């Protein structure tokens, strides 16, 4: 055993030498004044120019790596033998110093690193702690403060990918930690000084989606002096909130508090409103997104456009004459199909912008509207989609949600039984500006219901595979609000709530719940198993198990309201692919960190606001929008951002100019150029995002991926498999 | 979803073979997924060692072959789901290289089950645990790499 160990150690040292020959170490490197990043060149090429050295450079000396092991309290120390790991780390080649500390990320922990770099003349730092996705920036700063280039730091993940996942395997996790440190040291010994590139940030932002979240974000950005493009797919801004009647728990009229905001958005000088528009394509990176917006053919021009076209007093003034004369009748989506609309329409009288839209899918182009519009010449039946290019520094996604198609839960009979409706339909029915002017009626016969059953968790908290496993968060509260509205508006009508739990978690929510109890709503704890219809009366039998009385319930009611779950917007997948954002398992857009970065995403410069990230009530939505606006304004106010210097560079002496890499690059960052009479590849650093696709393919090994160079990765593989204890 | 049923802590000691599995995972999806598995305390066998790259597109066939030549019993490459790549299409390129390497492995008589490419997103912590457990189980079934045996 001992002999074998010796043999392998020898092997790894010899391997290391091999690698060093291949790797362009500092000695062979010429720092170019124009491009601050280190470019590897062969010795022959740079022999004439003496290499510049920076503090802590490994030039002409062997790598001296410091290893710092974090206990993370008992998070790491509880699953492995830290002292054994530390003793082992001392035996790893190139390791000059080993220390451990209870919390390496704390100020004293970072001071340990700082001091060790100075005292031991370290050339690289390895911290064995949590995930680099969490604390790499922290320790890079510590490395920098110790006088080294921050990219001379490598992290060994011994928490998320070791201590926490091998909690009952002390031996296994200790061995894994030893290997992880050895692998990290192997890389750290070959790391180079790198210099992040700063790029200017375009002083403009884009908000996608103009519901309450998008509007708030746009208003905040504009108030901070930032030009904001607000893109909305619908004909008007306002989103879901404009469909609501009242808001809980204050019972404010939704329109009354929303429309002033809508008017503000319409009026704000710095907000460019793009309704009836969709994002078509996105290129670029933080600070410099080139977004193409498709302005869908609207068929109606605004007064501003009219003026631009030289029509005096022209353009749509929202008079509505065209709507009166239009012969085409379609279901009104804004009223959830409960009211008709024409082929030329507005959603509701308070729309912003007050501008009619032609639904070209149903328009028969009879031309009656054009005649009626007359001198204003606002209608153009031959309108085409228009592509508009804008450049923005940051983007906020506030794309909102859809209602879960609750007819999938067949047992509740939505779309089979006329008197089973969803909460959004109820909301429109009880709303004074709705299809019935606020008179609650049942769809089958127009009678006023006397008994209304509310079914909570309709499709939420459902593990059958048909519904959604998550809690939709605001259904409990709006159903309580609906009960209040019934008691207030429909005398003699009794609301019954079938619930699993009432989740009244917000400010004044629990008090609202008690108030509704006192007002006379009836609460039955039990999930509704089945709803049956009496074919004669069209009344409904709600079958449930009352779990408080422990007996089955069969209740005859006149109307059933399903508090349907919410789900990600249908085109969420398209949106997230456009902007390079991930989604969580349930389809909502994924934040960078659920607790500490709920507005950010893994794509720098793209932020999330509102329900597109997960169910939120209005206060939470507005708060998240303000958070996102603040986060999105930081890079813009800073004026520049640092990009990680992970881009590709070409080792020209090795490049055969085959051009295979040029077609591989997804960002068209590579090109073939003539240099010294040879065709070689050249990288446009501003376009390169550092994926390494070219470096993974280059048949000649001529592409050097900064920080993920082939010798560095091979050293890691060798360190794992050839080094260590057998 | 943690898998104490799917694996047991193996007997360890001098002379008892433990699988050596080289993982190469992308920073944005699978590495984040593996971190999420940690946060969720999803337990899986410790026989894998991860090298982080920014994108699986960085995967040079050389890395896989080097790992096997160095004596790895298995290699796991894991990236984003198709269409979800942080760099648009790196995972497609990696998958193409994977097929190439798998053919090469077959032609030299190395069981291509020793090399696997999976797709684990940043939200699939439990899946990461299941993937690693499965890879370790398969490698344990296949036994030590014939390359290591041959070297002896």
PDB file of C-alpha atoms in Angstrom, chain A residues 152-396:
ATOM      1  CA  UNK A 152      -5.825  33.581  -7.632  1.00  0.00           C
ATOM      2  CA  UNK A 153      -8.566  32.135  -5.489  1.00  0.00           C
ATOM      3  CA  UNK A 154     -10.250  28.758  -5.759  1.00  0.00           C
ATOM      4  CA  UNK A 155     -12.994  27.363  -3.619  1.00  0.00           C
ATOM      5  CA  UNK A 156     -13.493  23.770  -2.490  1.00  0.00           C
ATOM      6  CA  UNK A 157     -17.172  23.145  -1.878  1.00  0.00           C
ATOM      7  CA  UNK A 158     -17.301  21.001   1.251  1.00  0.00           C
ATOM      8  CA  UNK A 159     -20.678  22.115   2.543  1.00  0.00           C
ATOM      9  CA  UNK A 160     -23.470  22.019  -0.063  1.00  0.00           C
ATOM     10  CA  UNK A 161     -21.827  19.219  -2.014  1.00  0.00           C
ATOM     11  CA  UNK A 162     -20.308  17.360   0.888  1.00  0.00           C
ATOM     12  CA  UNK A 163     -21.161  17.916   4.546  1.00  0.00           C
ATOM     13  CA  UNK A 164     -24.850  18.468   3.909  1.00  0.00           C
ATOM     14  CA  UNK A 165     -25.336  15.579   1.530  1.00  0.00           C
ATOM     15  CA  UNK A 166     -23.259  12.985   3.379  1.00  0.00           C
ATOM     16  CA  UNK A 167     -24.442  13.767   6.887  1.00  0.00           C
ATOM     17  CA  UNK A 168     -24.375  10.178   8.067  1.00  0.00           C
ATOM     18  CA  UNK A 169     -21.136   9.170   6.344  1.00  0.00           C
ATOM     19  CA  UNK A 170     -18.311  10.713   8.339  1.00  0.00           C
ATOM     20  CA  UNK A 171     -15.552   8.706   6.653  1.00  0.00           C
ATOM     21  CA  UNK A 172     -16.904   9.263   3.173  1.00  0.00           C
ATOM     22  CA  UNK A 173     -17.302  12.995   3.627  1.00  0.00           C
ATOM     23  CA  UNK A 174     -13.852  13.392   5.215  1.00  0.00           C
ATOM     24  CA  UNK A 175     -12.277  11.582   2.235  1.00  0.00           C
ATOM     25  CA  UNK A 176     -14.291  13.667  -0.175  1.00  0.00           C
ATOM     26  CA  UNK A 177     -13.184  16.879   1.527  1.00  0.00           C
ATOM     27  CA  UNK A 178      -9.537  15.832   1.283  1.00  0.00           C
ATOM     28  CA  UNK A 179      -9.966  15.167  -2.418  1.00  0.00           C
ATOM     29  CA  UNK A 180     -11.863  18.406  -2.944  1.00  0.00           C
ATOM     30  CA  UNK A 181      -9.047  20.399  -1.382  1.00  0.00           C
ATOM     31  CA  UNK A 182      -6.424  18.540  -3.401  1.00  0.00           C
ATOM     32  CA  UNK A 183      -8.361  19.251  -6.590  1.00  0.00           C
ATOM     33  CA  UNK A 184      -8.747  22.921  -5.681  1.00  0.00           C
ATOM     34  CA  UNK A 185      -5.043  23.258  -4.845  1.00  0.00           C
ATOM     35  CA  UNK A 186      -4.113  21.739  -8.206  1.00  0.00           C
ATOM     36  CA  UNK A 187      -6.146  24.404  -9.932  1.00  0.00           C
ATOM     37  CA  UNK A 188      -5.032  27.218  -7.651  1.00  0.00           C
ATOM     38  CA  UNK A 189      -1.395  26.438  -8.469  1.00  0.00           C
ATOM     39  CA  UNK A 190      -2.092  27.131 -12.121  1.00  0.00           C
ATOM     40  CA  UNK A 191      -4.325  30.176 -11.763  1.00  0.00           C
ATOM     41  CA  UNK A 192      -3.334  33.418 -13.405  1.00  0.00           C
ATOM     42  CA  UNK A 193      -3.881  37.064 -12.676  1.00  0.00           C
ATOM     43  CA  UNK A 194      -7.009  38.227 -14.438  1.00  0.00           C
ATOM     44  CA  UNK A 195      -8.491  41.684 -14.723  1.00  0.00           C
ATOM     45  CA  UNK A 196     -12.244  42.201 -15.024  1.00  0.00           C
ATOM     46  CA  UNK A 197     -13.357  44.350 -17.879  1.00  0.00           C
ATOM     47  CA  UNK A 198     -15.635  47.280 -17.160  1.00  0.00           C
ATOM     48  CA  UNK A 199     -18.280  48.192 -19.686  1.00  0.00           C
ATOM     49  CA  UNK A 200     -20.498  51.264 -19.711  1.00  0.00           C
ATOM     50  CA  UNK A 201     -24.180  50.834 -18.872  1.00  0.00           C
ATOM     51  CA  UNK A 202     -26.892  52.223 -21.116  1.00  0.00           C
ATOM     52  CA  UNK A 203     -28.941  54.703 -19.103  1.00  0.00           C
ATOM     53  CA  UNK A 204     -32.260  53.084 -19.896  1.00  0.00           C
ATOM     54  CA  UNK A 205     -34.275  50.165 -18.568  1.00  0.00           C
ATOM     55  CA  UNK A 206     -37.011  47.921 -19.835  1.00  0.00           C
ATOM     56  CA  UNK A 207     -39.953  46.552 -17.880  1.00  0.00           C
ATOM     57  CA  UNK A 208     -41.791  43.648 -19.460  1.00  0.00           C
ATOM     58  CA  UNK A 209     -45.409  43.451 -18.347  1.00  0.00           C
ATOM     59  CA  UNK A 210     -47.481  46.399 -17.208  1.00  0.00           C
ATOM     60  CA  UNK A 211     -49.565  44.970 -14.431  1.00  0.00           C
ATOM     61  CA  UNK A 212     -49.329  46.581 -11.038  1.00  0.00           C
ATOM     62  CA  UNK A 213     -45.788  45.205 -10.624  1.00  0.00           C
ATOM     63  CA  UNK A 214     -44.509  46.455 -13.965  1.00  0.00           C
ATOM     64  CA  UNK A 215     -46.202  49.823 -13.546  1.00  0.00           C
ATOM     65  CA  UNK A 216     -44.723  50.337 -10.099  1.00  0.00           C
ATOM     66  CA  UNK A 217     -41.264  49.310 -11.288  1.00  0.00           C
ATOM     67  CA  UNK A 218     -41.492  51.641 -14.291  1.00  0.00           C
ATOM     68  CA  UNK A 219     -42.708  54.541 -12.159  1.00  0.00           C
ATOM     69  CA  UNK A 220     -39.855  54.041  -9.698  1.00  0.00           C
ATOM     70  CA  UNK A 221     -37.247  53.809 -12.440  1.00  0.00           C
ATOM     71  CA  UNK A 222     -38.602  56.910 -14.125  1.00  0.00           C
ATOM     72  CA  UNK A 223     -38.660  58.727 -10.785  1.00  0.00           C
ATOM     73  CA  UNK A 224     -34.993  57.822 -10.418  1.00  0.00           C
ATOM     74  CA  UNK A 225     -34.314  59.594 -13.704  1.00  0.00           C
ATOM     75  CA  UNK A 226     -34.033  56.507 -15.887  1.00  0.00           C
ATOM     76  CA  UNK A 227     -35.604  56.265 -19.319  1.00  0.00           C
ATOM     77  CA  UNK A 228     -37.906  53.238 -19.105  1.00  0.00           C
ATOM     78  CA  UNK A 229     -39.556  51.220 -21.854  1.00  0.00           C
ATOM     79  CA  UNK A 230     -42.708  49.564 -20.518  1.00  0.00           C
ATOM     80  CA  UNK A 231     -43.754  46.697 -22.777  1.00  0.00           C
ATOM     81  CA  UNK A 232     -47.251  45.251 -22.415  1.00  0.00           C
ATOM     82  CA  UNK A 233     -48.745  42.449 -24.498  1.00  0.00           C
ATOM     83  CA  UNK A 234     -52.343  43.558 -23.875  1.00  0.00           C
ATOM     84  CA  UNK A 235     -54.009  46.652 -25.310  1.00  0.00           C
ATOM     85  CA  UNK A 236     -53.931  48.515 -22.010  1.00  0.00           C
ATOM     86  CA  UNK A 237     -51.800  48.606 -18.910  1.00  0.00           C
ATOM     87  CA  UNK A 238     -53.226  47.597 -15.533  1.00  0.00           C
ATOM     88  CA  UNK A 239     -53.020  43.825 -15.709  1.00  0.00           C
ATOM     89  CA  UNK A 240     -54.959  41.527 -13.411  1.00  0.00           C
ATOM     90  CA  UNK A 241     -55.531  44.184 -10.785  1.00  0.00           C
ATOM     91  CA  UNK A 242     -57.687  46.198 -13.172  1.00  0.00           C
ATOM     92  CA  UNK A 243     -60.084  43.224 -13.341  1.00  0.00           C
ATOM     93  CA  UNK A 244     -60.644  43.207  -9.586  1.00  0.00           C
ATOM     94  CA  UNK A 245     -63.496  44.924  -7.786  1.00  0.00           C
ATOM     95  CA  UNK A 246     -62.215  45.419  -4.245  1.00  0.00           C
ATOM     96  CA  UNK A 247     -58.915  44.628  -2.568  1.00  0.00           C
ATOM     97  CA  UNK A 248     -58.508  42.899   0.783  1.00  0.00           C
ATOM     98  CA  UNK A 249     -58.313  43.616   3.694  1.00  0.00           C
ATOM     99  CA  UNK A 250     -58.915  47.365   3.380  1.00  0.00           C
ATOM    100  CA  UNK A 251     -61.737  46.955   0.822  1.00  0.00           C
ATOM    101  CA  UNK A 252     -60.315  49.731  -1.315  1.00  0.00           C
ATOM    102  CA  UNK A 253     -61.852  49.831  -4.746  1.00  0.00           C
ATOM    103  CA  UNK A 254     -59.219  48.250  -6.967  1.00  0.00           C
ATOM    104  CA  UNK A 255     -59.796  50.554  -9.937  1.00  0.00           C
ATOM    105  CA  UNK A 256     -59.829  53.618  -7.668  1.00  0.00           C
ATOM    106  CA  UNK A 257     -56.326  52.952  -6.403  1.00  0.00           C
ATOM    107  CA  UNK A 258     -54.986  51.583  -9.668  1.00  0.00           C
ATOM    108  CA  UNK A 259     -56.187  54.112 -12.233  1.00  0.00           C
ATOM    109  CA  UNK A 260     -54.263  57.061 -10.751  1.00  0.00           C
ATOM    110  CA  UNK A 261     -51.142  54.936 -11.121  1.00  0.00           C
ATOM    111  CA  UNK A 262     -52.088  54.064 -14.692  1.00  0.00           C
ATOM    112  CA  UNK A 263     -52.540  57.747 -15.483  1.00  0.00           C
ATOM    113  CA  UNK A 264     -49.159  58.502 -13.880  1.00  0.00           C
ATOM    114  CA  UNK A 265     -47.542  55.897 -16.090  1.00  0.00           C
ATOM    115  CA  UNK A 266     -49.209  57.338 -19.168  1.00  0.00           C
ATOM    116  CA  UNK A 267     -48.091  60.816 -18.242  1.00  0.00           C
ATOM    117  CA  UNK A 268     -44.513  60.130 -17.069  1.00  0.00           C
ATOM    118  CA  UNK A 269     -42.053  61.806 -19.406  1.00  0.00           C
ATOM    119  CA  UNK A 270     -39.418  59.136 -18.980  1.00  0.00           C
ATOM    120  CA  UNK A 271     -41.712  56.140 -19.521  1.00  0.00           C
ATOM    121  CA  UNK A 272     -42.168  55.039 -23.092  1.00  0.00           C
ATOM    122  CA  UNK A 273     -45.290  52.949 -23.109  1.00  0.00           C
ATOM    123  CA  UNK A 274     -45.426  50.114 -25.631  1.00  0.00           C
ATOM    124  CA  UNK A 275     -48.812  48.419 -25.342  1.00  0.00           C
ATOM    125  CA  UNK A 276     -49.982  45.680 -27.704  1.00  0.00           C
ATOM    126  CA  UNK A 277     -46.299  44.817 -28.014  1.00  0.00           C
ATOM    127  CA  UNK A 278     -44.120  41.817 -27.287  1.00  0.00           C
ATOM    128  CA  UNK A 279     -40.418  41.260 -26.903  1.00  0.00           C
ATOM    129  CA  UNK A 280     -39.225  39.607 -30.077  1.00  0.00           C
ATOM    130  CA  UNK A 281     -35.541  39.020 -29.421  1.00  0.00           C
ATOM    131  CA  UNK A 282     -32.857  39.956 -26.928  1.00  0.00           C
ATOM    132  CA  UNK A 283     -29.145  40.246 -27.504  1.00  0.00           C
ATOM    133  CA  UNK A 284     -26.275  41.524 -25.410  1.00  0.00           C
ATOM    134  CA  UNK A 285     -25.495  41.472 -21.733  1.00  0.00           C
ATOM    135  CA  UNK A 286     -25.877  43.610 -18.607  1.00  0.00           C
ATOM    136  CA  UNK A 287     -25.472  47.253 -19.444  1.00  0.00           C
ATOM    137  CA  UNK A 288     -26.024  46.676 -23.138  1.00  0.00           C
ATOM    138  CA  UNK A 289     -29.134  44.691 -23.959  1.00  0.00           C
ATOM    139  CA  UNK A 290     -30.370  45.122 -27.510  1.00  0.00           C
ATOM    140  CA  UNK A 291     -34.054  44.317 -27.335  1.00  0.00           C
ATOM    141  CA  UNK A 292     -36.286  44.047 -30.372  1.00  0.00           C
ATOM    142  CA  UNK A 293     -39.923  44.748 -29.561  1.00  0.00           C
ATOM    143  CA  UNK A 294     -42.689  43.658 -31.889  1.00  0.00           C
ATOM    144  CA  UNK A 295     -45.428  46.275 -31.958  1.00  0.00           C
ATOM    145  CA  UNK A 296     -48.382  44.223 -33.043  1.00  0.00           C
ATOM    146  CA  UNK A 297     -50.597  45.685 -35.729  1.00  0.00           C
ATOM    147  CA  UNK A 298     -53.131  47.771 -33.862  1.00  0.00           C
ATOM    148  CA  UNK A 299     -54.973  49.273 -36.773  1.00  0.00           C
ATOM    149  CA  UNK A 300     -55.523  52.502 -34.864  1.00  0.00           C
ATOM    150  CA  UNK A 301     -53.081  55.389 -34.571  1.00  0.00           C
ATOM    151  CA  UNK A 302     -52.701  57.564 -31.521  1.00  0.00           C
ATOM    152  CA  UNK A 303     -53.073  61.332 -31.586  1.00  0.00           C
ATOM    153  CA  UNK A 304     -49.293  61.691 -31.411  1.00  0.00           C
ATOM    154  CA  UNK A 305     -48.856  59.394 -34.394  1.00  0.00           C
ATOM    155  CA  UNK A 306     -51.599  61.306 -36.178  1.00  0.00           C
ATOM    156  CA  UNK A 307     -49.746  64.527 -35.634  1.00  0.00           C
ATOM    157  CA  UNK A 308     -46.547  62.911 -36.854  1.00  0.00           C
ATOM    158  CA  UNK A 309     -48.361  61.859 -40.025  1.00  0.00           C
ATOM    159  CA  UNK A 310     -49.526  65.420 -40.511  1.00  0.00           C
ATOM    160  CA  UNK A 311     -53.226  64.795 -39.900  1.00  0.00           C
ATOM    161  CA  UNK A 312     -54.486  67.903 -38.134  1.00  0.00           C
ATOM    162  CA  UNK A 313     -56.513  66.933 -35.069  1.00  0.00           C
ATOM    163  CA  UNK A 314     -56.183  63.333 -36.169  1.00  0.00           C
ATOM    164  CA  UNK A 315     -55.552  60.082 -34.366  1.00  0.00           C
ATOM    165  CA  UNK A 316     -57.750  58.186 -31.926  1.00  0.00           C
ATOM    166  CA  UNK A 317     -59.355  60.295 -29.223  1.00  0.00           C
ATOM    167  CA  UNK A 318     -61.251  57.356 -27.735  1.00  0.00           C
ATOM    168  CA  UNK A 319     -64.712  58.590 -28.765  1.00  0.00           C
ATOM    169  CA  UNK A 320     -65.889  55.038 -29.397  1.00  0.00           C
ATOM    170  CA  UNK A 321     -67.940  55.751 -32.535  1.00  0.00           C
ATOM    171  CA  UNK A 322     -66.114  52.968 -34.330  1.00  0.00           C
ATOM    172  CA  UNK A 323     -67.053  50.468 -31.634  1.00  0.00           C
ATOM    173  CA  UNK A 324     -70.747  51.396 -31.907  1.00  0.00           C
ATOM    174  CA  UNK A 325     -70.838  50.764 -35.631  1.00  0.00           C
ATOM    175  CA  UNK A 326     -68.613  47.669 -35.774  1.00  0.00           C
ATOM    176  CA  UNK A 327     -70.780  44.687 -36.785  1.00  0.00           C
ATOM    177  CA  UNK A 328     -68.494  41.932 -35.425  1.00  0.00           C
ATOM    178  CA  UNK A 329     -69.298  40.550 -31.966  1.00  0.00           C
ATOM    179  CA  UNK A 330     -66.794  38.530 -29.949  1.00  0.00           C
ATOM    180  CA  UNK A 331     -66.543  37.424 -26.311  1.00  0.00           C
ATOM    181  CA  UNK A 332     -64.812  39.995 -24.141  1.00  0.00           C
ATOM    182  CA  UNK A 333     -61.655  38.492 -22.594  1.00  0.00           C
ATOM    183  CA  UNK A 334     -61.387  41.248 -20.028  1.00  0.00           C
ATOM    184  CA  UNK A 335     -64.855  40.312 -18.708  1.00  0.00           C
ATOM    185  CA  UNK A 336     -63.816  36.619 -18.779  1.00  0.00           C
ATOM    186  CA  UNK A 337     -66.133  36.062 -21.728  1.00  0.00           C
ATOM    187  CA  UNK A 338     -69.266  37.223 -19.889  1.00  0.00           C
ATOM    188  CA  UNK A 339     -69.863  40.268 -22.054  1.00  0.00           C
ATOM    189  CA  UNK A 340     -69.600  40.854 -25.788  1.00  0.00           C
ATOM    190  CA  UNK A 341     -67.109  43.122 -27.427  1.00  0.00           C
ATOM    191  CA  UNK A 342     -66.645  44.309 -30.973  1.00  0.00           C
ATOM    192  CA  UNK A 343     -63.724  43.634 -33.307  1.00  0.00           C
ATOM    193  CA  UNK A 344     -62.541  47.164 -32.510  1.00  0.00           C
ATOM    194  CA  UNK A 345     -62.497  47.590 -28.765  1.00  0.00           C
ATOM    195  CA  UNK A 346     -61.074  48.855 -25.513  1.00  0.00           C
ATOM    196  CA  UNK A 347     -61.021  46.734 -22.343  1.00  0.00           C
ATOM    197  CA  UNK A 348     -62.771  49.200 -20.054  1.00  0.00           C
ATOM    198  CA  UNK A 349     -63.455  52.954 -20.032  1.00  0.00           C
ATOM    199  CA  UNK A 350     -60.374  53.811 -17.964  1.00  0.00           C
ATOM    200  CA  UNK A 351     -57.774  52.238 -20.234  1.00  0.00           C
ATOM    201  CA  UNK A 352     -54.330  53.774 -20.582  1.00  0.00           C
ATOM    202  CA  UNK A 353     -53.533  54.605 -23.312  1.00  0.00           C
ATOM    203  CA  UNK A 354     -57.056  55.529 -24.391  1.00  0.00           C
ATOM    204  CA  UNK A 355     -56.615  54.000 -27.781  1.00  0.00           C
ATOM    205  CA  UNK A 356     -58.827  51.513 -29.588  1.00  0.00           C
ATOM    206  CA  UNK A 357     -57.418  48.268 -31.008  1.00  0.00           C
ATOM    207  CA  UNK A 358     -58.611  46.172 -33.918  1.00  0.00           C
ATOM    208  CA  UNK A 359     -58.689  42.438 -33.347  1.00  0.00           C
ATOM    209  CA  UNK A 360     -57.503  41.512 -36.833  1.00  0.00           C
ATOM    210  CA  UNK A 361     -58.327  37.844 -36.224  1.00  0.00           C
ATOM    211  CA  UNK A 362     -62.029  38.664 -36.254  1.00  0.00           C
ATOM    212  CA  UNK A 363     -62.151  41.914 -38.255  1.00  0.00           C
ATOM    213  CA  UNK A 364     -63.979  41.494 -41.575  1.00  0.00           C
ATOM    214  CA  UNK A 365     -62.515  44.722 -42.962  1.00  0.00           C
ATOM    215  CA  UNK A 366     -65.938  46.101 -43.872  1.00  0.00           C
ATOM    216  CA  UNK A 367     -64.555  49.598 -43.446  1.00  0.00           C
ATOM    217  CA  UNK A 368     -67.529  50.994 -41.493  1.00  0.00           C
ATOM    218  CA  UNK A 369     -65.207  52.167 -38.710  1.00  0.00           C
ATOM    219  CA  UNK A 370     -62.980  53.998 -41.184  1.00  0.00           C
ATOM    220  CA  UNK A 371     -65.975  55.899 -42.519  1.00  0.00           C
ATOM    221  CA  UNK A 372     -67.256  56.727 -39.046  1.00  0.00           C
ATOM    222  CA  UNK A 373     -63.855  57.902 -37.884  1.00  0.00           C
ATOM    223  CA  UNK A 374     -63.862  60.312 -40.789  1.00  0.00           C
ATOM    224  CA  UNK A 375     -61.497  63.243 -40.641  1.00  0.00           C
ATOM    225  CA  UNK A 376     -59.555  61.901 -37.670  1.00  0.00           C
ATOM    226  CA  UNK A 377     -58.213  59.177 -39.967  1.00  0.00           C
ATOM    227  CA  UNK A 378     -57.271  57.120 -36.907  1.00  0.00           C
ATOM    228  CA  UNK A 379     -58.012  53.736 -38.430  1.00  0.00           C
ATOM    229  CA  UNK A 380     -55.652  51.913 -40.730  1.00  0.00           C
ATOM    230  CA  UNK A 381     -56.983  48.511 -41.733  1.00  0.00           C
ATOM    231  CA  UNK A 382     -53.766  47.635 -43.552  1.00  0.00           C
ATOM    232  CA  UNK A 383     -51.535  48.069 -40.483  1.00  0.00           C
ATOM    233  CA  UNK A 384     -48.624  45.642 -40.155  1.00  0.00           C
ATOM    234  CA  UNK A 385     -46.516  44.476 -37.204  1.00  0.00           C
ATOM    235  CA  UNK A 386     -43.617  46.763 -36.585  1.00  0.00           C
ATOM    236  CA  UNK A 387     -40.225  45.867 -35.103  1.00  0.00           C
ATOM    237  CA  UNK A 388     -38.627  48.467 -32.842  1.00  0.00           C
ATOM    238  CA  UNK A 389     -35.084  48.152 -31.539  1.00  0.00           C
ATOM    239  CA  UNK A 390     -34.181  49.630 -28.170  1.00  0.00           C
ATOM    240  CA  UNK A 391     -30.990  49.529 -26.138  1.00  0.00           C
ATOM    241  CA  UNK A 392     -31.299  49.173 -22.383  1.00  0.00           C
ATOM    242  CA  UNK A 393     -28.949  48.582 -19.473  1.00  0.00           C
ATOM    243  CA  UNK A 394     -31.189  46.437 -17.304  1.00  0.00           C
ATOM    244  CA  UNK A 395     -34.472  44.563 -17.651  1.00  0.00           C
ATOM    245  CA  UNK A 396     -37.264  43.808 -15.199  1.00  0.00           C
TER     246      UNK A 396
END
